[in-house]
mmCIF file of C-alpha atoms in Angstrom:
data_model
loop_
_atom_site.group_PDB
_atom_site.id
_atom_site.type_symbol
_atom_site.label_atom_id
_atom_site.label_comp_id
_atom_site.label_asym_id
_atom_site.label_seq_id
_atom_site.Cartn_x
_atom_site.Cartn_y
_atom_site.Cartn_z
ATOM 1 C CA UNK A 1 -84.310 19.621 74.577
ATOM 2 C CA UNK A 2 -86.033 18.489 71.391
ATOM 3 C CA UNK A 3 -86.457 21.143 68.712
ATOM 4 C CA UNK A 4 -89.446 20.344 66.518
ATOM 5 C CA UNK A 5 -91.277 21.468 63.400
ATOM 6 C CA UNK A 6 -95.055 21.217 63.060
ATOM 7 C CA UNK A 7 -96.248 21.268 59.437
ATOM 8 C CA UNK A 8 -99.937 21.378 58.503
ATOM 9 C CA UNK A 9 -101.861 23.423 55.948
ATOM 10 C CA UNK A 10 -104.607 24.044 58.522
ATOM 11 C CA UNK A 11 -103.452 26.757 60.948
ATOM 12 C CA UNK A 12 -105.722 25.650 63.848
ATOM 13 C CA UNK A 13 -104.191 22.169 63.639
ATOM 14 C CA UNK A 14 -100.689 23.664 63.744
ATOM 15 C CA UNK A 15 -101.495 25.769 66.791
ATOM 16 C CA UNK A 16 -103.253 22.942 68.618
ATOM 17 C CA UNK A 17 -100.342 20.550 68.186
ATOM 18 C CA UNK A 18 -97.816 23.282 69.026
ATOM 19 C CA UNK A 19 -99.782 24.034 72.199
ATOM 20 C CA UNK A 20 -99.710 20.389 73.291
ATOM 21 C CA UNK A 21 -96.009 20.084 72.499
ATOM 22 C CA UNK A 22 -95.273 23.290 74.405
ATOM 23 C CA UNK A 23 -96.650 21.722 77.575
ATOM 24 C CA UNK A 24 -94.040 18.950 77.383
ATOM 25 C CA UNK A 25 -90.858 19.813 79.267
ATOM 26 C CA UNK A 26 -88.752 17.815 76.823
ATOM 27 C CA UNK A 27 -89.640 20.125 73.924
ATOM 28 C CA UNK A 28 -87.482 23.144 73.081
ATOM 29 C CA UNK A 29 -88.088 25.392 70.080
ATOM 30 C CA UNK A 30 -91.300 24.784 68.127
ATOM 31 C CA UNK A 31 -91.149 25.849 64.482
ATOM 32 C CA UNK A 32 -94.319 26.104 62.399
ATOM 33 C CA UNK A 33 -95.054 25.650 58.693
ATOM 34 C CA UNK A 34 -98.336 25.870 56.799
ATOM 35 C CA UNK A 35 -97.152 24.168 53.598
ATOM 36 C CA UNK A 36 -94.698 21.562 52.417
ATOM 37 C CA UNK A 37 -92.504 24.172 50.745
ATOM 38 C CA UNK A 38 -92.361 26.242 53.918
ATOM 39 C CA UNK A 39 -91.501 23.133 55.931
ATOM 40 C CA UNK A 40 -88.525 22.410 53.683
ATOM 41 C CA UNK A 41 -87.326 26.021 54.029
ATOM 42 C CA UNK A 42 -87.467 25.760 57.819
ATOM 43 C CA UNK A 43 -85.617 22.451 57.766
ATOM 44 C CA UNK A 44 -82.934 23.976 55.566
ATOM 45 C CA UNK A 45 -82.449 26.978 57.856
ATOM 46 C CA UNK A 46 -82.985 25.613 61.364
ATOM 47 C CA UNK A 47 -81.676 22.764 63.525
ATOM 48 C CA UNK A 48 -84.689 20.483 63.908
ATOM 49 C CA UNK A 49 -84.670 17.172 65.774
ATOM 50 C CA UNK A 50 -88.174 15.996 64.871
ATOM 51 C CA UNK A 51 -90.938 16.906 62.427
ATOM 52 C CA UNK A 52 -94.667 16.381 62.889
ATOM 53 C CA UNK A 53 -96.060 16.178 59.362
ATOM 54 C CA UNK A 54 -99.656 16.321 58.232
ATOM 55 C CA UNK A 55 -99.946 13.839 55.371
ATOM 56 C CA UNK A 56 -102.630 15.657 53.376
ATOM 57 C CA UNK A 57 -100.988 18.948 52.445
ATOM 58 C CA UNK A 58 -101.431 20.327 48.900
ATOM 59 C CA UNK A 59 -98.513 20.416 46.450
ATOM 60 C CA UNK A 60 -95.977 18.792 48.793
ATOM 61 C CA UNK A 61 -97.558 16.232 51.115
ATOM 62 C CA UNK A 62 -96.121 14.988 54.367
ATOM 63 C CA UNK A 63 -95.028 11.835 52.553
ATOM 64 C CA UNK A 64 -93.159 13.944 49.974
ATOM 65 C CA UNK A 65 -91.373 15.863 52.720
ATOM 66 C CA UNK A 66 -90.425 12.670 54.556
ATOM 67 C CA UNK A 67 -88.929 11.232 51.371
ATOM 68 C CA UNK A 68 -86.974 14.433 50.758
ATOM 69 C CA UNK A 69 -85.466 14.675 54.233
ATOM 70 C CA UNK A 70 -84.655 10.946 54.347
ATOM 71 C CA UNK A 71 -81.919 11.645 51.808
ATOM 72 C CA UNK A 72 -80.095 14.040 54.147
ATOM 73 C CA UNK A 73 -77.074 12.891 56.129
ATOM 74 C CA UNK A 74 -78.704 13.453 59.515
ATOM 75 C CA UNK A 75 -82.484 13.490 59.016
ATOM 76 C CA UNK A 76 -84.814 14.471 61.860
ATOM 77 C CA UNK A 77 -87.220 11.963 63.340
ATOM 78 C CA UNK A 78 -90.550 11.886 61.503
ATOM 79 C CA UNK A 79 -94.013 11.620 63.044
ATOM 80 C CA UNK A 80 -96.973 11.529 60.666
ATOM 81 C CA UNK A 81 -100.199 13.232 61.720
ATOM 82 C CA UNK A 82 -103.454 12.668 59.831
ATOM 83 C CA UNK A 83 -107.218 12.708 60.228
ATOM 84 C CA UNK A 84 -107.667 9.278 58.633
ATOM 85 C CA UNK A 85 -105.898 5.976 58.050
ATOM 86 C CA UNK A 86 -106.055 5.762 54.264
ATOM 87 C CA UNK A 87 -102.354 6.547 53.773
ATOM 88 C CA UNK A 88 -101.128 4.193 56.488
ATOM 89 C CA UNK A 89 -99.832 1.580 54.065
ATOM 90 C CA UNK A 90 -98.129 4.215 51.896
ATOM 91 C CA UNK A 91 -96.265 5.447 54.964
ATOM 92 C CA UNK A 92 -94.915 2.092 56.124
ATOM 93 C CA UNK A 93 -91.825 2.213 53.881
ATOM 94 C CA UNK A 94 -90.700 5.507 55.411
ATOM 95 C CA UNK A 95 -88.711 5.442 58.644
ATOM 96 C CA UNK A 96 -91.298 7.202 60.784
ATOM 97 C CA UNK A 97 -91.103 7.161 64.556
ATOM 98 C CA UNK A 98 -94.879 7.275 64.937
ATOM 99 C CA UNK A 99 -98.244 7.774 63.203
ATOM 100 C CA UNK A 100 -100.791 9.912 65.044
ATOM 101 C CA UNK A 101 -104.484 10.225 64.281
ATOM 102 C CA UNK A 102 -106.298 13.543 64.697
ATOM 103 C CA UNK A 103 -107.505 14.778 67.062
ATOM 104 C CA UNK A 104 -104.191 14.161 68.804
ATOM 105 C CA UNK A 105 -104.515 13.232 72.465
ATOM 106 C CA UNK A 106 -101.963 14.636 74.918
ATOM 107 C CA UNK A 107 -101.057 11.248 76.381
ATOM 108 C CA UNK A 108 -100.586 9.736 72.914
ATOM 109 C CA UNK A 109 -98.397 12.655 71.869
ATOM 110 C CA UNK A 110 -96.310 12.225 75.021
ATOM 111 C CA UNK A 111 -95.506 8.668 73.950
ATOM 112 C CA UNK A 112 -94.289 9.928 70.579
ATOM 113 C CA UNK A 113 -92.075 12.509 72.254
ATOM 114 C CA UNK A 114 -90.754 9.749 74.495
ATOM 115 C CA UNK A 115 -89.730 7.693 71.480
ATOM 116 C CA UNK A 116 -87.938 10.671 69.973
ATOM 117 C CA UNK A 117 -86.223 11.400 73.283
ATOM 118 C CA UNK A 118 -84.951 7.822 73.578
ATOM 119 C CA UNK A 119 -83.557 7.913 70.057
ATOM 120 C CA UNK A 120 -81.705 11.140 70.773
ATOM 121 C CA UNK A 121 -80.434 9.872 74.119
ATOM 122 C CA UNK A 122 -79.043 6.683 72.615
ATOM 123 C CA UNK A 123 -77.691 8.409 69.545
ATOM 124 C CA UNK A 124 -79.371 5.645 67.565
ATOM 125 C CA UNK A 125 -80.582 5.782 64.005
ATOM 126 C CA UNK A 126 -84.303 6.180 63.555
ATOM 127 C CA UNK A 127 -85.738 2.668 63.431
ATOM 128 C CA UNK A 128 -87.738 1.561 60.444
ATOM 129 C CA UNK A 129 -91.380 1.667 61.443
ATOM 130 C CA UNK A 130 -94.227 -0.205 59.795
ATOM 131 C CA UNK A 131 -97.819 0.941 59.806
ATOM 132 C CA UNK A 132 -100.231 -1.915 60.521
ATOM 133 C CA UNK A 133 -103.923 -2.322 61.214
ATOM 134 C CA UNK A 134 -105.056 -4.183 64.316
ATOM 135 C CA UNK A 135 -108.784 -4.556 64.759
ATOM 136 C CA UNK A 136 -109.513 -1.316 62.927
ATOM 137 C CA UNK A 137 -106.846 0.623 64.845
ATOM 138 C CA UNK A 138 -103.700 1.873 63.135
ATOM 139 C CA UNK A 139 -100.463 1.411 65.020
ATOM 140 C CA UNK A 140 -96.736 1.465 64.311
ATOM 141 C CA UNK A 141 -94.375 -1.442 64.939
ATOM 142 C CA UNK A 142 -90.612 -1.586 64.581
ATOM 143 C CA UNK A 143 -89.280 -3.621 61.693
ATOM 144 C CA UNK A 144 -86.592 -4.890 64.079
ATOM 145 C CA UNK A 145 -89.367 -6.588 66.064
ATOM 146 C CA UNK A 146 -90.536 -8.625 63.063
ATOM 147 C CA UNK A 147 -89.213 -12.180 63.402
ATOM 148 C CA UNK A 148 -90.564 -13.592 60.149
ATOM 149 C CA UNK A 149 -93.083 -12.863 57.418
ATOM 150 C CA UNK A 150 -95.599 -15.322 56.002
ATOM 151 C CA UNK A 151 -97.187 -15.002 52.558
ATOM 152 C CA UNK A 152 -100.972 -14.942 52.408
ATOM 153 C CA UNK A 153 -101.915 -14.360 48.782
ATOM 154 C CA UNK A 154 -101.299 -10.722 47.870
ATOM 155 C CA UNK A 155 -100.886 -9.952 51.573
ATOM 156 C CA UNK A 156 -98.104 -10.654 54.066
ATOM 157 C CA UNK A 157 -98.454 -11.523 57.735
ATOM 158 C CA UNK A 158 -95.776 -9.962 59.954
ATOM 159 C CA UNK A 159 -94.959 -12.030 63.033
ATOM 160 C CA UNK A 160 -93.495 -10.476 66.184
ATOM 161 C CA UNK A 161 -92.852 -11.999 69.599
ATOM 162 C CA UNK A 162 -96.349 -11.221 70.854
ATOM 163 C CA UNK A 163 -98.642 -10.724 67.839
ATOM 164 C CA UNK A 164 -99.059 -10.921 64.062
ATOM 165 C CA UNK A 165 -100.269 -8.286 61.599
ATOM 166 C CA UNK A 166 -101.608 -8.516 58.048
ATOM 167 C CA UNK A 167 -100.419 -5.885 55.553
ATOM 168 C CA UNK A 168 -101.378 -5.393 51.911
ATOM 169 C CA UNK A 169 -97.902 -5.970 50.474
ATOM 170 C CA UNK A 170 -96.796 -9.108 48.551
ATOM 171 C CA UNK A 171 -93.984 -11.160 50.081
ATOM 172 C CA UNK A 172 -91.877 -10.725 46.925
ATOM 173 C CA UNK A 173 -91.922 -6.946 47.394
ATOM 174 C CA UNK A 174 -90.831 -7.220 51.028
ATOM 175 C CA UNK A 175 -88.048 -9.615 50.016
ATOM 176 C CA UNK A 176 -86.550 -6.902 47.817
ATOM 177 C CA UNK A 177 -87.216 -3.980 50.142
ATOM 178 C CA UNK A 178 -85.921 -5.651 53.307
ATOM 179 C CA UNK A 179 -82.910 -7.559 51.976
ATOM 180 C CA UNK A 180 -80.430 -4.983 53.281
ATOM 181 C CA UNK A 181 -82.095 -5.150 56.706
ATOM 182 C CA UNK A 182 -81.169 -8.831 57.096
ATOM 183 C CA UNK A 183 -84.318 -10.562 55.843
ATOM 184 C CA UNK A 184 -83.911 -13.592 53.550
ATOM 185 C CA UNK A 185 -86.318 -15.857 51.684
ATOM 186 C CA UNK A 186 -86.332 -19.446 52.944
ATOM 187 C CA UNK A 187 -89.444 -20.739 51.220
ATOM 188 C CA UNK A 188 -92.072 -19.476 48.804
ATOM 189 C CA UNK A 189 -94.197 -18.696 51.863
ATOM 190 C CA UNK A 190 -91.596 -17.346 54.303
ATOM 191 C CA UNK A 191 -89.181 -14.471 54.772
ATOM 192 C CA UNK A 192 -87.093 -14.578 57.957
ATOM 193 C CA UNK A 193 -85.093 -12.053 59.993
ATOM 194 C CA UNK A 194 -81.535 -13.307 60.444
ATOM 195 C CA UNK A 195 -81.103 -11.637 63.824
ATOM 196 C CA UNK A 196 -83.974 -13.720 65.220
ATOM 197 C CA UNK A 197 -82.638 -17.099 64.011
ATOM 198 C CA UNK A 198 -81.483 -19.532 66.703
ATOM 199 C CA UNK A 199 -80.492 -22.526 64.562
ATOM 200 C CA UNK A 200 -81.004 -24.362 61.297
ATOM 201 C CA UNK A 201 -81.585 -28.107 60.953
ATOM 202 C CA UNK A 202 -80.662 -29.873 57.734
ATOM 203 C CA UNK A 203 -82.793 -32.987 58.111
ATOM 204 C CA UNK A 204 -82.685 -34.927 54.847
ATOM 205 C CA UNK A 205 -86.430 -34.939 54.313
ATOM 206 C CA UNK A 206 -87.390 -31.633 55.896
ATOM 207 C CA UNK A 207 -84.840 -28.837 56.356
ATOM 208 C CA UNK A 208 -86.004 -26.253 58.876
ATOM 209 C CA UNK A 209 -84.911 -23.009 60.494
ATOM 210 C CA UNK A 210 -85.948 -21.936 63.979
ATOM 211 C CA UNK A 211 -86.892 -18.269 64.258
ATOM 212 C CA UNK A 212 -87.927 -16.881 67.648
ATOM 213 C CA UNK A 213 -89.104 -20.335 68.685
ATOM 214 C CA UNK A 214 -91.030 -21.074 65.472
ATOM 215 C CA UNK A 215 -89.768 -23.944 63.318
ATOM 216 C CA UNK A 216 -90.168 -22.981 59.659
ATOM 217 C CA UNK A 217 -89.511 -24.990 56.484
ATOM 218 C CA UNK A 218 -86.603 -24.358 54.133
ATOM 219 C CA UNK A 219 -87.272 -25.279 50.525
ATOM 220 C CA UNK A 220 -84.640 -27.196 48.559
ATOM 221 C CA UNK A 221 -84.502 -24.291 46.131
ATOM 222 C CA UNK A 222 -83.587 -21.783 48.832
ATOM 223 C CA UNK A 223 -81.438 -24.082 50.981
ATOM 224 C CA UNK A 224 -77.997 -23.185 49.504
ATOM 225 C CA UNK A 225 -78.495 -19.426 49.852
ATOM 226 C CA UNK A 226 -80.029 -19.780 53.323
ATOM 227 C CA UNK A 227 -77.148 -21.913 54.541
ATOM 228 C CA UNK A 228 -74.592 -19.465 53.157
ATOM 229 C CA UNK A 229 -76.291 -16.503 54.806
ATOM 230 C CA UNK A 230 -76.647 -18.198 58.165
ATOM 231 C CA UNK A 231 -73.063 -19.417 58.173
ATOM 232 C CA UNK A 232 -71.798 -15.888 57.546
ATOM 233 C CA UNK A 233 -73.683 -14.839 60.676
ATOM 234 C CA UNK A 234 -72.021 -17.700 62.595
ATOM 235 C CA UNK A 235 -75.182 -19.750 62.943
ATOM 236 C CA UNK A 236 -74.089 -23.290 62.228
ATOM 237 C CA UNK A 237 -76.555 -25.801 60.756
ATOM 238 C CA UNK A 238 -77.360 -28.913 62.749
ATOM 239 C CA UNK A 239 -77.427 -32.347 61.181
#
């Protein structure tokens, strides 16, 4: 059973979400909080597996709470709940399982609970999730699914196996933030995920790296560091 906390400064929103969660057989105890401070007190006193956080709470917002609990040794899964999409890009750095828009639909909530259930079943760490916009609709994608990132001015385009998404974050910022997750800079325009690399080709005129089937350039400036990184992961360059 999944023990959850619902935190929202609007009591009707708390009760509505608690009602929907209570209809799901995978949910156990449902704790409630009407402020950020109260949410932190509940988290300190109770065993909670997942928190559903309204972003726009006074004093301590849902983002503040997520940052606070991320520093704990065994943080609960985080699902953001909001009436709008304006904080979507602020939330992408936090390891949220999902991002729900109000009014929350039962079938959409069930998918979020399913994600939490799978994480608990596997005993896996909460995956880093990224909030993206696709045709005016906000959705969450796993950072692990990003194969490479392409610079587009002050924006970055995230490429996955089946789609690409534009986010308002410079490539240089992602290079720093995602270095520990296995992303390396290969070119002024590209950041690649090491776990999606199949091989590297050191052609004299045009060095390239193949990432999830896409052949991308390696600049002469970045070539030594790229080669070193790939060799440590046992990916041997081809002549």
